[in-house]
PDB file of C-alpha atoms and ligand atoms in Angstrom:
ATOM      1  CA  MET B   1    -143.600 153.299 -42.600  1.00  0.00           C
ATOM      2  CA  ALA B   2    -140.440 152.319 -44.428  1.00  0.00           C
ATOM      3  CA  ALA B   3    -140.808 151.470 -48.106  1.00  0.00           C
ATOM      4  CA  TYR B   4    -138.116 148.801 -47.799  1.00  0.00           C
ATOM      5  CA  LYS B   5    -137.337 146.155 -45.220  1.00  0.00           C
ATOM      6  CA  ARG B   6    -133.857 145.154 -46.389  1.00  0.00           C
ATOM      7  CA  VAL B   7    -131.530 147.165 -48.602  1.00  0.00           C
ATOM      8  CA  LEU B   8    -128.053 146.806 -49.988  1.00  0.00           C
ATOM      9  CA  LEU B   9    -126.236 150.119 -49.918  1.00  0.00           C
ATOM     10  CA  LYS B  10    -123.279 150.514 -52.250  1.00  0.00           C
ATOM     11  CA  LEU B  11    -120.861 153.186 -51.095  1.00  0.00           C
ATOM     12  CA  SER B  12    -117.988 153.902 -53.417  1.00  0.00           C
ATOM     13  CA  GLY B  13    -114.652 154.793 -51.933  1.00  0.00           C
ATOM     14  CA  GLU B  14    -115.174 158.263 -53.395  1.00  0.00           C
ATOM     15  CA  ALA B  15    -118.172 158.745 -51.144  1.00  0.00           C
ATOM     16  CA  LEU B  16    -115.831 158.684 -48.135  1.00  0.00           C
ATOM     17  CA  MET B  17    -113.409 161.240 -49.526  1.00  0.00           C
ATOM     18  CA  GLY B  18    -115.577 164.331 -49.268  1.00  0.00           C
ATOM     19  CA  ASP B  19    -113.690 167.039 -51.113  1.00  0.00           C
ATOM     20  CA  ASP B  20    -110.303 165.547 -50.339  1.00  0.00           C
ATOM     21  CA  ALA B  21    -108.085 164.197 -53.104  1.00  0.00           C
ATOM     22  CA  PHE B  22    -108.043 160.711 -51.588  1.00  0.00           C
ATOM     23  CA  GLY B  23    -108.420 158.871 -48.296  1.00  0.00           C
ATOM     24  CA  ILE B  24    -111.200 159.154 -45.751  1.00  0.00           C
ATOM     25  CA  ASN B  25    -112.673 162.460 -44.691  1.00  0.00           C
ATOM     26  CA  ARG B  26    -113.757 162.257 -41.077  1.00  0.00           C
ATOM     27  CA  LYS B  27    -116.638 164.711 -41.318  1.00  0.00           C
ATOM     28  CA  THR B  28    -117.966 163.021 -44.464  1.00  0.00           C
ATOM     29  CA  ILE B  29    -117.908 159.565 -42.945  1.00  0.00           C
ATOM     30  CA  GLU B  30    -119.588 160.816 -39.744  1.00  0.00           C
ATOM     31  CA  ARG B  31    -122.373 162.500 -41.684  1.00  0.00           C
ATOM     32  CA  MET B  32    -122.902 159.401 -43.772  1.00  0.00           C
ATOM     33  CA  VAL B  33    -123.043 157.234 -40.689  1.00  0.00           C
ATOM     34  CA  SER B  34    -125.639 159.488 -39.090  1.00  0.00           C
ATOM     35  CA  GLU B  35    -127.800 159.226 -42.229  1.00  0.00           C
ATOM     36  CA  ILE B  36    -127.459 155.439 -42.190  1.00  0.00           C
ATOM     37  CA  LYS B  37    -128.337 155.419 -38.491  1.00  0.00           C
ATOM     38  CA  GLU B  38    -131.538 157.305 -39.234  1.00  0.00           C
ATOM     39  CA  ILE B  39    -132.781 154.615 -41.599  1.00  0.00           C
ATOM     40  CA  SER B  40    -131.567 151.831 -39.323  1.00  0.00           C
ATOM     41  CA  ASP B  41    -133.618 153.387 -36.524  1.00  0.00           C
ATOM     42  CA  MET B  42    -136.633 153.169 -38.848  1.00  0.00           C
ATOM     43  CA  GLY B  43    -136.217 149.376 -38.743  1.00  0.00           C
ATOM     44  CA  VAL B  44    -134.602 148.920 -42.151  1.00  0.00           C
ATOM     45  CA  GLU B  45    -132.061 146.105 -42.386  1.00  0.00           C
ATOM     46  CA  ILE B  46    -128.928 147.453 -44.015  1.00  0.00           C
ATOM     47  CA  ALA B  47    -126.040 145.688 -45.682  1.00  0.00           C
ATOM     48  CA  ILE B  48    -123.268 147.785 -47.170  1.00  0.00           C
ATOM     49  CA  VAL B  49    -120.782 147.047 -49.920  1.00  0.00           C
ATOM     50  CA  ILE B  50    -117.895 149.438 -49.716  1.00  0.00           C
ATOM     51  CA  GLY B  51    -115.577 150.449 -52.566  1.00  0.00           C
ATOM     52  CA  GLY B  52    -111.898 151.231 -52.413  1.00  0.00           C
ATOM     53  CA  GLY B  53    -111.280 153.910 -55.005  1.00  0.00           C
ATOM     54  CA  ASN B  54    -110.455 156.579 -52.406  1.00  0.00           C
ATOM     55  CA  ILE B  55    -107.443 154.670 -51.109  1.00  0.00           C
ATOM     56  CA  PHE B  56    -106.481 153.123 -54.393  1.00  0.00           C
ATOM     57  CA  ARG B  57    -106.474 156.489 -56.115  1.00  0.00           C
ATOM     58  CA  GLY B  58    -103.693 157.694 -53.850  1.00  0.00           C
ATOM     59  CA  MET B  59    -101.431 155.046 -55.249  1.00  0.00           C
ATOM     60  CA  THR B  60    -102.547 154.681 -58.856  1.00  0.00           C
ATOM     61  CA  GLY B  61     -99.109 155.904 -59.899  1.00  0.00           C
ATOM     62  CA  GLY B  62     -97.618 152.871 -58.218  1.00  0.00           C
ATOM     63  CA  ALA B  63    -100.288 150.547 -59.564  1.00  0.00           C
ATOM     64  CA  ALA B  64     -99.854 151.705 -63.169  1.00  0.00           C
ATOM     65  CA  GLY B  65     -98.205 149.033 -65.242  1.00  0.00           C
ATOM     66  CA  MET B  66     -98.797 146.416 -62.568  1.00  0.00           C
ATOM     67  CA  ASP B  67    -100.182 142.989 -63.246  1.00  0.00           C
ATOM     68  CA  ARG B  68    -103.964 143.511 -63.243  1.00  0.00           C
ATOM     69  CA  ALA B  69    -104.828 140.694 -60.840  1.00  0.00           C
ATOM     70  CA  THR B  70    -102.233 141.879 -58.321  1.00  0.00           C
ATOM     71  CA  ALA B  71    -103.505 145.448 -58.540  1.00  0.00           C
ATOM     72  CA  ASP B  72    -107.060 144.167 -58.071  1.00  0.00           C
ATOM     73  CA  TYR B  73    -106.097 142.281 -54.909  1.00  0.00           C
ATOM     74  CA  MET B  74    -104.591 145.527 -53.633  1.00  0.00           C
ATOM     75  CA  GLY B  75    -107.878 147.236 -54.504  1.00  0.00           C
ATOM     76  CA  MET B  76    -109.799 144.640 -52.531  1.00  0.00           C
ATOM     77  CA  MET B  77    -107.556 145.209 -49.538  1.00  0.00           C
ATOM     78  CA  ALA B  78    -108.300 148.909 -49.822  1.00  0.00           C
ATOM     79  CA  THR B  79    -111.992 148.091 -49.409  1.00  0.00           C
ATOM     80  CA  ILE B  80    -111.175 146.216 -46.183  1.00  0.00           C
ATOM     81  CA  MET B  81    -109.507 149.352 -44.809  1.00  0.00           C
ATOM     82  CA  ASN B  82    -112.579 151.406 -45.677  1.00  0.00           C
ATOM     83  CA  ALA B  83    -114.828 148.797 -44.103  1.00  0.00           C
ATOM     84  CA  LEU B  84    -112.880 149.005 -40.847  1.00  0.00           C
ATOM     85  CA  ALA B  85    -113.040 152.791 -40.852  1.00  0.00           C
ATOM     86  CA  LEU B  86    -116.775 152.685 -41.493  1.00  0.00           C
ATOM     87  CA  GLN B  87    -117.332 150.091 -38.781  1.00  0.00           C
ATOM     88  CA  ASP B  88    -115.346 152.196 -36.341  1.00  0.00           C
ATOM     89  CA  ALA B  89    -117.346 155.321 -37.167  1.00  0.00           C
ATOM     90  CA  MET B  90    -120.549 153.329 -36.730  1.00  0.00           C
ATOM     91  CA  LYS B  91    -119.452 151.980 -33.372  1.00  0.00           C
ATOM     92  CA  GLN B  92    -118.678 155.509 -32.221  1.00  0.00           C
ATOM     93  CA  ALA B  93    -122.182 156.483 -33.262  1.00  0.00           C
ATOM     94  CA  GLY B  94    -123.584 153.689 -31.083  1.00  0.00           C
ATOM     95  CA  MET B  95    -124.398 151.278 -33.909  1.00  0.00           C
ATOM     96  CA  ASP B  96    -123.629 147.594 -34.043  1.00  0.00           C
ATOM     97  CA  ALA B  97    -121.780 146.975 -37.294  1.00  0.00           C
ATOM     98  CA  ARG B  98    -120.044 143.828 -38.492  1.00  0.00           C
ATOM     99  CA  VAL B  99    -117.541 143.433 -41.297  1.00  0.00           C
ATOM    100  CA  GLN B 100    -117.476 140.308 -43.436  1.00  0.00           C
ATOM    101  CA  SER B 101    -114.714 139.936 -45.960  1.00  0.00           C
ATOM    102  CA  ALA B 102    -114.687 138.015 -49.223  1.00  0.00           C
ATOM    103  CA  LEU B 103    -110.912 137.631 -48.770  1.00  0.00           C
ATOM    104  CA  ARG B 104    -109.806 135.774 -45.655  1.00  0.00           C
ATOM    105  CA  ILE B 105    -108.008 137.997 -43.191  1.00  0.00           C
ATOM    106  CA  ASP B 106    -109.179 136.282 -40.057  1.00  0.00           C
ATOM    107  CA  GLN B 107    -107.227 138.231 -37.465  1.00  0.00           C
ATOM    108  CA  VAL B 108    -108.953 141.391 -38.559  1.00  0.00           C
ATOM    109  CA  VAL B 109    -112.458 140.594 -39.815  1.00  0.00           C
ATOM    110  CA  GLU B 110    -114.867 137.700 -40.145  1.00  0.00           C
ATOM    111  CA  PRO B 111    -114.959 135.868 -43.442  1.00  0.00           C
ATOM    112  CA  TYR B 112    -118.103 136.179 -45.541  1.00  0.00           C
ATOM    113  CA  ILE B 113    -120.583 133.526 -44.452  1.00  0.00           C
ATOM    114  CA  ARG B 114    -124.011 134.071 -45.943  1.00  0.00           C
ATOM    115  CA  PRO B 115    -126.146 132.544 -43.160  1.00  0.00           C
ATOM    116  CA  ARG B 116    -124.229 134.549 -40.594  1.00  0.00           C
ATOM    117  CA  ALA B 117    -124.771 137.737 -42.555  1.00  0.00           C
ATOM    118  CA  LEU B 118    -128.492 136.991 -42.762  1.00  0.00           C
ATOM    119  CA  ARG B 119    -128.656 136.375 -39.032  1.00  0.00           C
ATOM    120  CA  GLN B 120    -126.823 139.604 -38.251  1.00  0.00           C
ATOM    121  CA  LEU B 121    -129.202 141.534 -40.469  1.00  0.00           C
ATOM    122  CA  GLU B 122    -132.203 139.974 -38.749  1.00  0.00           C
ATOM    123  CA  GLU B 123    -130.700 141.047 -35.428  1.00  0.00           C
ATOM    124  CA  GLY B 124    -130.642 144.615 -36.680  1.00  0.00           C
ATOM    125  CA  LYS B 125    -126.866 144.800 -37.103  1.00  0.00           C
ATOM    126  CA  ILE B 126    -125.344 146.623 -40.022  1.00  0.00           C
ATOM    127  CA  VAL B 127    -123.330 144.212 -42.145  1.00  0.00           C
ATOM    128  CA  ILE B 128    -120.451 145.661 -44.128  1.00  0.00           C
ATOM    129  CA  PHE B 129    -119.217 143.476 -46.956  1.00  0.00           C
ATOM    130  CA  ALA B 130    -115.536 144.033 -47.675  1.00  0.00           C
ATOM    131  CA  ALA B 131    -113.165 142.826 -50.411  1.00  0.00           C
ATOM    132  CA  GLY B 132    -115.788 142.952 -53.151  1.00  0.00           C
ATOM    133  CA  THR B 133    -116.473 139.560 -54.677  1.00  0.00           C
ATOM    134  CA  GLY B 134    -113.056 138.272 -53.589  1.00  0.00           C
ATOM    135  CA  ASN B 135    -112.028 137.922 -57.231  1.00  0.00           C
ATOM    136  CA  PRO B 136    -109.924 140.139 -59.459  1.00  0.00           C
ATOM    137  CA  PHE B 137    -111.440 141.562 -62.649  1.00  0.00           C
ATOM    138  CA  PHE B 138    -114.626 142.508 -60.839  1.00  0.00           C
ATOM    139  CA  THR B 139    -115.830 145.694 -59.202  1.00  0.00           C
ATOM    140  CA  THR B 140    -117.548 146.506 -55.961  1.00  0.00           C
ATOM    141  CA  ASP B 141    -120.655 147.355 -58.019  1.00  0.00           C
ATOM    142  CA  THR B 142    -120.735 143.706 -59.046  1.00  0.00           C
ATOM    143  CA  ALA B 143    -120.224 142.725 -55.409  1.00  0.00           C
ATOM    144  CA  ALA B 144    -123.186 144.954 -54.501  1.00  0.00           C
ATOM    145  CA  ALA B 145    -125.388 143.258 -57.096  1.00  0.00           C
ATOM    146  CA  LEU B 146    -124.207 139.809 -56.021  1.00  0.00           C
ATOM    147  CA  ARG B 147    -124.574 140.298 -52.280  1.00  0.00           C
ATOM    148  CA  GLY B 148    -127.825 142.176 -52.783  1.00  0.00           C
ATOM    149  CA  VAL B 149    -129.313 139.198 -54.594  1.00  0.00           C
ATOM    150  CA  GLU B 150    -127.794 136.713 -52.129  1.00  0.00           C
ATOM    151  CA  ILE B 151    -129.262 138.356 -49.057  1.00  0.00           C
ATOM    152  CA  GLY B 152    -132.624 139.002 -50.674  1.00  0.00           C
ATOM    153  CA  ALA B 153    -132.381 142.787 -50.566  1.00  0.00           C
ATOM    154  CA  GLU B 154    -135.316 144.544 -52.195  1.00  0.00           C
ATOM    155  CA  VAL B 155    -133.122 147.150 -53.830  1.00  0.00           C
ATOM    156  CA  VAL B 156    -129.511 148.109 -54.414  1.00  0.00           C
ATOM    157  CA  LEU B 157    -129.021 151.734 -53.410  1.00  0.00           C
ATOM    158  CA  LYS B 158    -126.070 153.081 -55.308  1.00  0.00           C
ATOM    159  CA  ALA B 159    -124.665 156.177 -53.693  1.00  0.00           C
ATOM    160  CA  THR B 160    -123.003 158.590 -56.094  1.00  0.00           C
ATOM    161  CA  LYS B 161    -122.195 162.274 -56.214  1.00  0.00           C
ATOM    162  CA  VAL B 162    -124.991 162.940 -58.731  1.00  0.00           C
ATOM    163  CA  ASP B 163    -128.633 162.700 -57.693  1.00  0.00           C
ATOM    164  CA  GLY B 164    -129.652 160.083 -60.212  1.00  0.00           C
ATOM    165  CA  VAL B 165    -129.348 159.119 -63.847  1.00  0.00           C
ATOM    166  CA  TYR B 166    -129.596 161.970 -66.347  1.00  0.00           C
ATOM    167  CA  THR B 167    -130.428 162.109 -70.051  1.00  0.00           C
ATOM    168  CA  ALA B 168    -126.933 163.536 -70.570  1.00  0.00           C
ATOM    169  CA  ASP B 169    -124.029 164.562 -68.355  1.00  0.00           C
ATOM    170  CA  PRO B 170    -125.591 167.375 -66.260  1.00  0.00           C
ATOM    171  CA  LYS B 171    -122.178 168.978 -65.769  1.00  0.00           C
ATOM    172  CA  LYS B 172    -121.729 169.393 -69.516  1.00  0.00           C
ATOM    173  CA  ASP B 173    -125.313 169.788 -70.676  1.00  0.00           C
ATOM    174  CA  PRO B 174    -127.540 172.198 -68.687  1.00  0.00           C
ATOM    175  CA  THR B 175    -130.659 170.901 -70.474  1.00  0.00           C
ATOM    176  CA  ALA B 176    -130.086 167.358 -69.165  1.00  0.00           C
ATOM    177  CA  THR B 177    -132.978 166.029 -67.100  1.00  0.00           C
ATOM    178  CA  ARG B 178    -133.132 163.375 -64.432  1.00  0.00           C
ATOM    179  CA  TYR B 179    -134.951 160.112 -64.974  1.00  0.00           C
ATOM    180  CA  SER B 180    -137.320 159.292 -62.149  1.00  0.00           C
ATOM    181  CA  THR B 181    -137.466 155.690 -63.327  1.00  0.00           C
ATOM    182  CA  VAL B 182    -135.875 153.968 -66.279  1.00  0.00           C
ATOM    183  CA  SER B 183    -135.920 150.390 -67.503  1.00  0.00           C
ATOM    184  CA  PHE B 184    -132.801 148.256 -67.755  1.00  0.00           C
ATOM    185  CA  ASP B 185    -133.331 147.973 -71.501  1.00  0.00           C
ATOM    186  CA  GLU B 186    -133.573 151.726 -71.995  1.00  0.00           C
ATOM    187  CA  ALA B 187    -130.513 152.286 -69.817  1.00  0.00           C
ATOM    188  CA  ILE B 188    -128.578 149.877 -72.016  1.00  0.00           C
ATOM    189  CA  SER B 189    -129.860 151.183 -75.345  1.00  0.00           C
ATOM    190  CA  LYS B 190    -129.142 154.802 -74.368  1.00  0.00           C
ATOM    191  CA  ASP B 191    -125.821 153.854 -72.799  1.00  0.00           C
ATOM    192  CA  LEU B 192    -126.752 155.507 -69.494  1.00  0.00           C
ATOM    193  CA  LYS B 193    -123.873 154.538 -67.283  1.00  0.00           C
ATOM    194  CA  VAL B 194    -125.506 153.167 -64.145  1.00  0.00           C
ATOM    195  CA  MET B 195    -123.109 150.403 -63.185  1.00  0.00           C
ATOM    196  CA  ASP B 196    -120.524 148.349 -65.002  1.00  0.00           C
ATOM    197  CA  ALA B 197    -121.883 145.755 -67.423  1.00  0.00           C
ATOM    198  CA  THR B 198    -121.379 142.714 -65.178  1.00  0.00           C
ATOM    199  CA  ALA B 199    -123.161 144.306 -62.222  1.00  0.00           C
ATOM    200  CA  PHE B 200    -125.910 145.595 -64.442  1.00  0.00           C
ATOM    201  CA  ALA B 201    -126.478 142.219 -66.124  1.00  0.00           C
ATOM    202  CA  LEU B 202    -126.768 140.492 -62.754  1.00  0.00           C
ATOM    203  CA  CYS B 203    -129.339 142.985 -61.500  1.00  0.00           C
ATOM    204  CA  ARG B 204    -131.340 142.725 -64.698  1.00  0.00           C
ATOM    205  CA  ASP B 205    -131.267 138.917 -64.780  1.00  0.00           C
ATOM    206  CA  GLN B 206    -132.318 138.692 -61.145  1.00  0.00           C
ATOM    207  CA  ASN B 207    -134.868 141.493 -61.380  1.00  0.00           C
ATOM    208  CA  MET B 208    -133.068 143.489 -58.701  1.00  0.00           C
ATOM    209  CA  PRO B 209    -133.912 147.203 -58.927  1.00  0.00           C
ATOM    210  CA  ILE B 210    -131.137 149.745 -58.503  1.00  0.00           C
ATOM    211  CA  ARG B 211    -131.714 153.201 -57.120  1.00  0.00           C
ATOM    212  CA  VAL B 212    -128.996 155.690 -57.967  1.00  0.00           C
ATOM    213  CA  PHE B 213    -128.955 158.626 -55.576  1.00  0.00           C
ATOM    214  CA  SER B 214    -126.726 161.365 -54.242  1.00  0.00           C
ATOM    215  CA  ILE B 215    -124.904 160.742 -51.016  1.00  0.00           C
ATOM    216  CA  VAL B 216    -123.940 164.417 -50.882  1.00  0.00           C
ATOM    217  CA  LYS B 217    -127.545 165.554 -50.824  1.00  0.00           C
ATOM    218  CA  GLU B 218    -128.650 165.717 -47.221  1.00  0.00           C
ATOM    219  CA  GLY B 219    -131.527 163.447 -46.220  1.00  0.00           C
ATOM    220  CA  ALA B 220    -131.709 161.680 -49.606  1.00  0.00           C
ATOM    221  CA  LEU B 221    -131.277 158.235 -48.100  1.00  0.00           C
ATOM    222  CA  LYS B 222    -134.104 158.773 -45.648  1.00  0.00           C
ATOM    223  CA  ARG B 223    -136.387 160.116 -48.362  1.00  0.00           C
ATOM    224  CA  ILE B 224    -135.781 156.964 -50.420  1.00  0.00           C
ATOM    225  CA  ILE B 225    -136.758 154.815 -47.471  1.00  0.00           C
ATOM    226  CA  GLU B 226    -139.862 156.952 -47.024  1.00  0.00           C
ATOM    227  CA  GLY B 227    -140.760 156.174 -50.636  1.00  0.00           C
ATOM    228  CA  SER B 228    -140.124 159.638 -52.117  1.00  0.00           C
ATOM    229  CA  ASP B 229    -139.102 160.270 -55.709  1.00  0.00           C
ATOM    230  CA  GLU B 230    -135.386 160.574 -55.006  1.00  0.00           C
ATOM    231  CA  GLY B 231    -132.628 159.746 -57.473  1.00  0.00           C
ATOM    232  CA  THR B 232    -133.420 157.310 -60.277  1.00  0.00           C
ATOM    233  CA  LEU B 233    -134.952 153.872 -60.017  1.00  0.00           C
ATOM    234  CA  VAL B 234    -133.660 151.450 -62.629  1.00  0.00           C
ATOM    235  CA  GLN B 235    -135.853 148.400 -62.930  1.00  0.00           C
ATOM    236  CA  CYS B 236    -137.270 145.871 -65.361  1.00  0.00           C
ATOM    237  CA  LYS B 237    -140.458 147.799 -66.129  1.00  0.00           C
ATOM    238  CA  PRO B 238    -140.740 151.524 -65.516  1.00  0.00           C
ATOM    239  CA  ILE B 239    -143.917 152.471 -63.629  1.00  0.00           C
TER     240      ILE B 239
HETATM  241  N1  UDP O   1    -111.882 144.778 -56.832  1.00  0.00           N
HETATM  242  C1  UDP O   1    -111.725 143.498 -57.346  1.00  0.00           C
HETATM  243  N2  UDP O   1    -112.755 142.597 -57.248  1.00  0.00           N
HETATM  244  C2  UDP O   1    -113.949 142.916 -56.690  1.00  0.00           C
HETATM  245  C3  UDP O   1    -114.121 144.225 -56.181  1.00  0.00           C
HETATM  246  C4  UDP O   1    -113.090 145.125 -56.259  1.00  0.00           C
HETATM  247  O1  UDP O   1    -110.675 143.174 -57.875  1.00  0.00           O
HETATM  248  O2  UDP O   1    -114.837 142.042 -56.636  1.00  0.00           O
HETATM  249  C5  UDP O   1    -110.753 145.715 -56.863  1.00  0.00           C
HETATM  250  C6  UDP O   1    -110.599 146.445 -58.180  1.00  0.00           C
HETATM  251  O3  UDP O   1    -109.230 146.636 -58.424  1.00  0.00           O
HETATM  252  C7  UDP O   1    -111.254 147.776 -57.913  1.00  0.00           C
HETATM  253  C8  UDP O   1    -110.886 148.019 -56.461  1.00  0.00           C
HETATM  254  O4  UDP O   1    -110.939 146.705 -55.875  1.00  0.00           O
HETATM  255  O5  UDP O   1    -110.761 148.780 -58.745  1.00  0.00           O
HETATM  256  C9  UDP O   1    -111.809 148.943 -55.708  1.00  0.00           C
HETATM  257  O6  UDP O   1    -113.138 148.681 -56.016  1.00  0.00           O
HETATM  258  P1  UDP O   1    -114.037 149.710 -56.882  1.00  0.00           P
HETATM  259  O7  UDP O   1    -113.210 150.320 -57.973  1.00  0.00           O
HETATM  260  O8  UDP O   1    -115.252 148.988 -57.295  1.00  0.00           O
HETATM  261  O9  UDP O   1    -114.334 150.778 -55.765  1.00  0.00           O
HETATM  262  P2  UDP O   1    -115.119 152.176 -55.899  1.00  0.00           P
HETATM  263  O10 UDP O   1    -114.822 152.736 -57.266  1.00  0.00           O
HETATM  264  O11 UDP O   1    -116.557 151.854 -55.722  1.00  0.00           O
HETATM  265  O12 UDP O   1    -114.563 152.994 -54.792  1.00  0.00           O
END
């Protein structure tokens, strides 16, 4: 039995890079897709918000000194590229994935239409939300919180390279321990960096739990869906 019926999975651009310096690593994306397929086969409805850092990083030199809004629109376009790559990898794995973009680019992908996204989810299709919120000065974490709330997801699953939220940076402090659950208030007071402030505030206000987990750790996604203690659950009241 799956612990969740509908989830919003936030994949940062970094998650697609593997160990490469930027771009999309084929093996990494294929492995990720097979893990997503596993939970889709369990009957979980999955919407994905994809980041763009992996593509954007390759051109930060060029973006430095640019007008912020212009650079942000470029960043949003980078997320559309990732969304197409992810959709393609999913199709090759025999999954039915749709991309909906917050920026109109009609020849390439559908625009974001909430009722259509809900319908596609009900039909068991994977819906990939591209172009973040469609507005500069926001992040794809905020898009994940926003879309998660909009589609009535039970949880935002934030994929990172670390398997949860730690008391301190585990790379610098070997005594750091992982939180199994933590409240929004504690995360704020201890400055545990879970998401950016806008995304975090939206989740807290809407009582949307966030589970931070490692996308590099094999099987972690499935274990979350099975209800195991994986990563860190950030919510209004810790259990
Ligand atoms: N972005 C934006 N508005 C949004 C979402 C993203 O302007 O609603 C831009 C922003 O420049 C951001 C880039 O797109 O840096 C890529 O998104 P993000 O940094 O969140 O991707 P990730 O770090 O998760 O790969």
